[in-house]
Amino acid sequence: MPRWLAYLIVLALLSAAGVWAFASLDMNWNWGVVWDYRAAFWQGWWMTVLLSLASLLTSSLIGVTAAMMLRSSMPLVQAAARVYVELIRGTPLLVQLLIGWYVVAAALRMGTDQRYLVGVLVLSLFSGAYMAEIFRGGLDAIPRAQIDSARAIGLTPWQTLGLVVLPQAVRIVLPSVAGQLVSLIKDSSLLSVISIAEFTFNARNVNSATYSTLESYLPLAVGYLALTLPLSALSRWLERRFRYEAA
Amino acid sequence: MNLVIHDLVQRFDDPRSGRSTTVLDGLSLATGEVQSLVLVGPSGGGKSTLLRILAGLDVPVTGSVTFEGVALPRDEELLRGYRRGVGTVFQAYNLFPHLTAMDNLLLPLVHVHGLTDTEARRRVAEPLERFGLTAHAHKRPAELSGGQKQRIAILRALVVQPRRLFLDEPTSALDPEMTGEVLDMIDDLKRSGTEFVLVTHEMGFARRVADEIAFIADGRVAAHAPAAEFLDRCRDPRVTSFLARTLHA
């Protein structure tokens, strides 16, 4: 069976189940009201894209730093990174956001206009902990012989990192990083708890204004899928592409 | 080259067990004025460890190494300077898999020796041609055979015009056919006057290219002599039994 046909059959079955479920609910759809709020959806969607991109960049930097600290031979440095990674990965993002905004930001006397900055930072710290493990795996995958070869031709430690280790590690981790971006996009919906007007926050507002719950949240699902499906495809493509490069 | 090694000791600590293993145990050696020195001996005897020290990759716990009367430094910065003037080829995984063969050759020339891209390309063109590798220059290591990979690796060590090469069992990961093409290349280097220290299991080949052979076992030099004398007249039982095993394997 061709792959497209398989996908078509699965999607058709899924749609049939959806149609049947909604039909049996006897819903009175009220799409007109929601359509009036399309600008709110659109703005929220873009805000989610921007927040995710900003967090991806920041969390990559945090992740690379933490990964190198995890591999450090200095016990204190390694312990600091390990505690960071385990604390962040072991607690809900929701709690981190609330502490970040209502405790840390408040203690630093940050104004309400800085909630976006705080949101991106907390989300980056959260995602950075996962990135750290991804990058650590990537760095560990580089054989010791590569470092030896780099030293043998006289490269400095920084040149070794920049010309030999990172270019290879990046190829190894790219598929996982693309996958992490998918999580990041969905996790950014929690920023709504500190009143950041991203996609989920705006959809929730539309719901409270119109009392049309499904009409408000179904576009939300579609909006996130529009971001995450291409990324998943990209992740799989990267995985296939770099698999053949290993020596 | 003239190599003098005095009382070399190398130990490795296992951080988990806390135990340390002595790999070189007061090794001393003084060569004559030779172009090539071949190190042979049983696995785990210390020959690769010795070669890493000679190549400036590791620093011994104690002892000294001098080439032409100049002692190897112990400071990493100075050692890097030393490494830039020599070439080293390992058993395998020498090439950087994310770069083409050509870019592997250009990397040290451009980033370590300061040549421009054009100068570097001009420098590698002739040797690539001489060793029949021009057609493979655009390929990544994954697309090259084991023998081609090792020959590109030797070429990469060679194009920086090093004072001498260190070759650590460059054929031990290859099947016989590919071993031949790499050995032919080393043969060629010998004829063209390149100085080298080679660790190998190929005793027939050692006879062909070695000026002197040193037999390393249990972290020391068990026997050391000019090649012909070593192979034909050495009476050390460790050497004779080793030769009997490797020559008739």
XYZ file of C-alpha atoms in Angstrom:
496
model
C 0.000 0.000 0.000
C 1.445 3.432 -0.909
C 2.245 5.608 2.086
C -0.072 8.472 1.067
C -2.986 6.034 0.871
C -2.218 4.721 4.342
C -2.220 8.273 5.706
C -5.450 9.039 3.825
C -7.207 6.003 5.323
C -6.068 6.846 8.863
C -7.159 10.480 8.478
C -10.500 9.459 6.961
C -11.208 7.096 9.876
C -10.236 9.813 12.342
C -12.503 12.362 10.633
C -15.384 9.888 10.574
C -15.001 9.297 14.304
C -14.863 13.064 14.886
C -17.944 13.766 12.784
C -19.849 10.978 14.528
C -18.829 12.264 17.992
C -19.788 15.842 17.272
C -23.017 14.832 15.513
C -24.113 12.794 18.533
C -23.491 15.835 20.766
C -26.127 17.810 18.892
C -23.928 20.921 19.011
C -25.171 24.361 18.125
C -22.062 25.656 16.425
C -21.511 29.361 16.711
C -18.574 29.994 14.397
C -19.802 33.493 13.479
C -19.014 34.951 16.908
C -15.560 33.439 16.904
C -14.879 34.739 13.413
C -15.367 38.250 14.808
C -12.403 37.597 17.091
C -10.092 36.338 14.329
C -7.624 39.180 14.954
C -7.120 37.964 18.530
C -6.334 34.452 17.282
C -3.969 35.752 14.671
C -2.084 38.027 17.068
C -1.896 35.319 19.701
C -0.581 32.835 17.144
C 2.174 35.211 16.072
C 3.049 35.938 19.697
C 3.427 32.175 20.260
C 5.734 31.933 17.233
C 7.859 34.848 18.461
C 8.027 33.616 22.066
C 8.977 30.113 20.898
C 11.714 31.367 18.589
C 13.160 33.657 21.262
C 13.065 30.802 23.785
C 14.631 28.396 21.298
C 17.635 30.684 20.820
C 18.072 31.403 24.519
C 17.530 27.802 25.555
C 20.070 26.595 22.969
C 22.693 28.857 24.535
C 21.728 27.706 28.024
C 21.669 24.085 26.834
C 25.153 24.209 25.258
C 26.593 25.868 28.358
C 24.927 23.421 30.739
C 25.979 20.456 28.551
C 29.619 21.520 28.726
C 29.276 22.032 32.473
C 27.793 18.528 32.803
C 30.930 17.176 31.099
C 33.269 19.300 33.192
C 35.968 17.624 35.230
C 35.464 20.181 38.014
C 33.057 18.604 40.556
C 31.479 21.924 41.587
C 30.720 22.967 38.001
C 29.336 19.547 37.161
C 27.212 19.455 40.322
C 25.763 22.909 39.596
C 24.704 21.821 36.109
C 23.323 18.503 37.344
C 21.231 20.200 40.064
C 19.883 22.708 37.513
C 18.922 20.004 35.030
C 17.287 17.716 37.589
C 15.407 20.484 39.440
C 13.997 21.916 36.223
C 13.121 18.592 34.635
C 11.603 17.306 37.853
C 9.173 20.170 38.465
C 6.189 21.414 36.442
C 6.720 24.401 34.171
C 3.575 25.893 35.698
C 5.234 26.107 39.117
C 8.419 27.502 37.615
C 6.469 30.227 35.842
C 4.565 31.192 38.974
C 7.761 31.300 41.057
C 9.597 33.146 38.279
C 6.953 35.827 37.996
C 5.386 36.170 41.452
C 8.550 35.556 43.492
C 11.736 36.234 41.524
C 10.469 39.007 39.248
C 8.576 40.578 42.145
C 11.668 40.473 44.343
C 13.620 42.188 41.570
C 10.859 44.833 41.402
C 10.175 44.106 37.735
C 7.234 45.931 36.184
C 4.270 44.305 34.444
C 5.698 45.316 31.066
C 8.593 42.930 31.701
C 6.401 39.844 31.961
C 7.278 38.868 28.377
C 10.981 38.950 29.198
C 10.413 36.900 32.348
C 8.204 34.484 30.403
C 10.850 33.886 27.738
C 13.561 33.490 30.388
C 11.626 30.937 32.458
C 10.606 29.021 29.346
C 14.240 29.075 28.152
C 15.534 27.810 31.493
C 12.913 25.057 31.344
C 13.697 24.035 27.782
C 17.437 24.579 28.358
C 17.501 21.720 30.856
C 16.210 19.343 28.177
C 18.529 20.875 25.581
C 21.453 20.295 27.961
C 20.818 16.554 27.943
C 20.375 16.558 24.155
C 23.659 18.424 23.631
C 25.465 16.292 26.208
C 24.414 13.212 24.248
C 25.652 14.871 21.049
C 29.016 15.732 22.557
C 29.378 12.248 24.053
C 28.754 10.750 20.607
C 31.937 12.325 19.202
C 34.662 9.670 19.400
C 37.750 10.402 21.467
C 39.810 9.790 18.304
C 38.382 12.956 16.762
C 39.758 15.068 19.599
C 43.105 13.269 19.241
C 43.173 13.985 15.508
C 42.336 17.634 16.117
C 45.144 17.923 18.681
C 47.527 16.023 16.415
C 47.181 18.569 13.617
C 47.790 21.340 16.129
C 44.346 22.847 16.646
C 43.802 24.829 19.848
C 41.046 23.667 22.230
C 38.724 26.418 20.941
C 39.446 25.517 17.314
C 38.783 21.885 18.168
C 35.428 22.871 19.610
C 34.474 25.169 16.737
C 35.857 23.251 13.748
C 35.547 19.633 14.831
C 33.278 19.001 17.817
C 30.379 21.429 17.395
C 29.838 20.928 13.636
C 29.500 17.202 14.265
C 27.505 17.517 17.470
C 25.055 19.913 15.801
C 24.364 17.373 13.057
C 23.749 14.722 15.675
C 21.425 16.822 17.836
C 19.494 18.721 15.146
C 16.638 16.199 14.876
C 16.208 16.164 18.660
C 16.412 19.953 18.830
C 13.654 20.221 16.216
C 11.632 17.825 18.379
C 12.364 19.942 21.439
C 11.072 22.994 19.547
C 7.775 21.168 19.071
C 7.542 20.720 22.852
C 8.612 24.318 23.388
C 5.787 25.630 21.196
C 3.195 23.651 23.095
C 4.743 24.463 26.484
C 4.597 28.169 25.656
C 0.812 27.905 26.107
C 1.470 27.888 29.874
C 2.781 31.437 29.644
C -0.903 32.376 29.697
C -0.867 31.859 33.500
C 1.235 34.981 33.899
C -1.074 36.864 31.519
C 1.119 36.806 28.458
C -1.170 37.353 25.479
C -0.079 34.383 23.421
C -2.234 32.003 21.408
C -3.798 30.033 24.288
C -4.380 33.133 26.423
C -6.241 34.860 23.580
C -8.307 31.768 22.789
C -9.291 31.564 26.449
C -10.345 35.226 26.356
C -12.441 34.596 23.246
C -14.088 31.723 25.098
C -14.974 33.863 28.113
C -16.323 36.596 25.843
C -18.416 34.317 23.608
C -19.173 31.215 25.741
C -18.303 29.180 22.632
C -15.801 26.779 24.139
C -15.150 24.366 21.282
C -15.284 27.119 18.676
C -12.552 28.882 20.656
C -10.330 25.909 21.358
C -10.584 23.927 18.103
C -8.836 26.731 16.141
C -6.208 26.611 18.886
C -5.486 22.964 18.126
C -5.318 23.704 14.403
C -3.012 26.677 15.003
C -0.548 24.606 17.038
C -0.640 21.752 14.530
C 0.208 24.242 11.766
C 3.454 24.920 13.649
C 4.317 21.502 15.001
C 3.542 19.229 12.026
C 6.078 20.903 9.680
C 8.632 20.813 12.494
C 8.101 17.101 13.061
C 8.513 16.550 9.345
C 11.699 18.640 9.398
C 13.007 16.651 12.347
C 12.447 13.353 10.538
C 14.023 14.706 7.357
C 17.124 15.879 9.247
C 17.414 12.496 10.895
C 17.374 10.719 7.514
C 19.751 13.190 5.949
C 22.521 13.056 8.547
C 22.320 9.321 9.125
C 24.385 8.690 5.972
C 27.134 11.029 7.022
C 28.590 8.991 9.833
C 32.045 7.739 8.929
C 66.575 11.700 13.081
C 68.302 10.922 16.271
C 66.026 9.902 19.127
C 67.048 9.496 22.741
C 64.528 8.342 25.327
C 65.531 8.245 28.937
C 63.740 6.387 31.732
C 60.213 7.026 30.497
C 57.391 6.222 32.922
C 53.712 6.477 32.033
C 50.838 5.572 34.317
C 47.093 5.802 33.865
C 44.724 6.213 36.789
C 41.340 4.599 36.688
C 39.166 7.177 38.478
C 36.572 4.520 39.452
C 38.770 1.869 41.007
C 41.419 4.392 42.070
C 44.052 1.976 40.794
C 46.797 3.066 38.451
C 48.302 0.993 35.674
C 51.934 1.390 34.713
C 52.192 1.202 30.924
C 55.748 2.441 30.437
C 58.102 1.288 33.130
C 61.383 3.143 32.820
C 61.715 2.786 29.052
C 65.010 3.936 27.533
C 66.159 3.916 23.914
C 68.823 5.635 21.833
C 68.726 5.345 18.069
C 71.486 6.010 15.626
C 71.006 8.555 12.869
C 67.983 6.887 11.238
C 65.272 7.826 8.799
C 62.764 5.342 10.134
C 62.205 3.623 13.431
C 59.672 0.819 13.700
C 58.149 -0.171 17.023
C 56.861 -3.726 17.339
C 55.746 -5.895 20.199
C 52.779 -7.545 21.861
C 49.467 -5.738 22.385
C 49.395 -3.822 25.629
C 53.183 -3.703 25.722
C 53.234 0.090 25.560
C 54.147 0.889 21.952
C 51.107 3.053 21.230
C 51.541 4.840 24.554
C 55.137 5.524 23.622
C 54.144 6.805 20.197
C 51.595 9.199 21.738
C 54.322 10.665 23.905
C 56.709 10.959 20.941
C 53.947 12.693 18.955
C 53.422 15.216 21.737
C 49.877 14.069 22.523
C 50.540 12.829 26.045
C 53.027 13.870 28.694
C 54.866 11.113 30.572
C 54.853 10.973 34.359
C 58.648 11.100 34.379
C 61.483 10.698 31.914
C 62.646 12.591 28.868
C 62.508 12.405 25.095
C 64.929 14.251 22.850
C 64.919 14.469 19.061
C 68.203 15.723 17.574
C 69.213 16.807 21.054
C 66.073 18.917 21.625
C 63.908 17.794 24.537
C 60.129 17.530 24.133
C 58.396 20.165 26.271
C 55.918 19.242 28.984
C 53.816 22.392 28.736
C 50.657 21.948 26.619
C 51.079 25.250 24.795
C 54.645 24.378 23.780
C 53.610 20.836 22.925
C 50.967 22.202 20.552
C 53.714 24.109 18.786
C 55.679 20.873 18.574
C 52.664 18.951 17.224
C 52.243 21.554 14.480
C 55.696 20.618 13.207
C 55.069 16.859 13.069
C 52.354 14.628 11.652
C 50.439 11.834 13.379
C 48.200 9.139 11.927
C 46.144 6.798 14.111
C 44.639 3.367 13.441
C 41.295 4.785 12.338
C 38.897 7.728 12.590
C 41.586 10.225 11.660
C 39.414 12.154 9.231
C 36.681 14.542 10.283
C 33.475 12.917 8.986
C 31.622 16.206 8.401
C 34.280 17.429 5.947
C 35.183 16.187 2.475
C 38.604 14.639 1.935
C 39.731 17.934 0.391
C 38.489 19.990 3.356
C 40.207 17.561 5.710
C 43.460 18.284 3.888
C 42.888 22.037 3.828
C 41.883 22.389 7.494
C 45.346 22.255 9.104
C 46.923 24.258 6.285
C 44.397 27.076 6.587
C 43.593 27.072 10.307
C 46.927 26.031 11.781
C 49.556 27.066 9.247
C 47.910 30.246 7.990
C 47.782 29.508 4.275
C 45.053 31.070 2.168
C 42.515 28.735 0.645
C 44.123 29.136 -2.795
C 47.629 28.451 -1.512
C 46.410 25.436 0.412
C 44.624 23.993 -2.629
C 47.750 24.463 -4.713
C 49.783 22.716 -2.013
C 47.586 19.600 -1.890
C 46.962 19.217 -5.643
C 50.276 17.554 -6.487
C 50.370 15.019 -3.602
C 46.723 14.088 -4.273
C 47.668 13.365 -7.862
C 50.832 11.478 -6.916
C 48.942 9.089 -4.655
C 46.008 8.683 -7.042
C 43.488 10.346 -4.740
C 42.405 13.350 -6.817
C 39.206 11.633 -7.938
C 38.182 11.091 -4.312
C 38.944 14.581 -2.984
C 35.326 15.723 -3.106
C 34.039 12.725 -1.134
C 33.205 12.572 2.545
C 34.993 9.954 4.664
C 31.830 7.807 4.741
C 32.100 7.440 0.944
C 35.764 6.399 1.004
C 37.181 2.916 1.496
C 39.229 2.222 4.613
C 42.434 2.344 2.606
C 41.505 5.628 0.943
C 40.656 7.123 4.342
C 44.038 6.178 5.758
C 45.877 7.458 2.696
C 44.065 10.805 2.931
C 44.934 10.859 6.651
C 48.625 10.274 5.877
C 48.429 12.952 3.193
C 46.874 15.388 5.671
C 49.784 14.794 8.016
C 52.210 15.170 5.116
C 51.041 18.346 3.372
C 51.994 20.560 6.313
C 55.601 19.508 5.531
C 56.329 18.039 8.960
C 59.769 17.236 10.287
C 58.624 13.659 10.783
C 55.561 11.416 10.875
C 54.215 9.217 13.655
C 52.133 6.309 12.388
C 50.251 4.228 14.957
C 49.295 0.901 13.348
C 47.925 2.674 10.274
C 46.850 -0.618 8.661
C 45.573 -2.643 11.603
C 41.934 -1.738 10.936
C 42.158 -2.613 7.222
C 41.656 -5.784 5.222
C 44.731 -7.163 3.391
C 44.001 -5.559 0.028
C 43.705 -2.087 1.517
C 46.649 -2.703 3.813
C 48.716 -3.085 0.650
C 47.830 0.321 -0.757
C 48.618 2.080 2.538
C 51.924 0.219 2.924
C 52.836 1.140 -0.649
C 52.328 4.759 0.261
C 54.574 4.480 3.327
C 57.139 2.696 1.118
C 57.008 5.696 -1.174
C 57.581 8.050 1.776
C 60.589 6.032 2.819
C 62.095 6.315 -0.652
C 61.442 10.050 -0.811
C 63.287 10.603 2.463
C 60.461 11.305 4.926
C 61.409 10.532 8.520
C 58.947 8.485 10.514
C 58.282 6.383 13.589
C 55.889 3.532 12.829
C 54.057 1.121 15.083
C 53.053 -1.969 13.141
C 52.258 -5.662 13.273
C 53.373 -6.234 9.699
C 56.814 -7.760 10.251
C 57.526 -8.262 6.552
C 56.813 -4.629 5.994
C 58.916 -3.607 8.972
C 61.889 -5.337 7.362
C 61.296 -3.351 4.179
C 61.007 0.145 5.606
C 62.738 0.108 8.996
C 66.215 1.385 9.585
C 65.976 0.261 13.182
C 63.438 -1.868 15.001
C 62.643 -1.683 18.709
C 60.722 -4.444 20.407
C 58.577 -3.057 23.223
C 57.179 -5.382 25.870
C 56.041 -4.819 29.458
C 56.704 -1.104 29.156
C 60.365 -1.404 28.259
C 62.554 -1.910 25.211
C 63.224 -5.648 25.187
C 65.360 -5.559 22.057
C 66.599 -2.890 19.703
C 68.770 -3.245 16.625
C 69.148 -2.297 12.960
C 66.323 -3.951 11.035
C 68.149 -6.833 9.344
C 70.054 -7.734 12.477
C 66.899 -7.590 14.602
C 64.965 -9.922 12.322
C 67.730 -12.404 11.537
C 69.866 -12.582 14.614
C 67.845 -11.509 17.637
C 68.004 -14.270 20.254
C 65.713 -12.760 22.884
C 63.087 -15.487 23.494
C 60.261 -12.900 23.697
C 61.248 -11.581 20.280
C 61.721 -14.950 18.634
C 58.388 -16.269 19.859
C 56.701 -13.015 18.794
C 58.288 -13.229 15.360
C 57.322 -16.892 15.036
C 53.702 -16.019 15.808
C 53.406 -12.923 13.598
C 55.358 -14.257 10.630
C 53.407 -17.466 10.403
C 49.996 -16.146 11.363
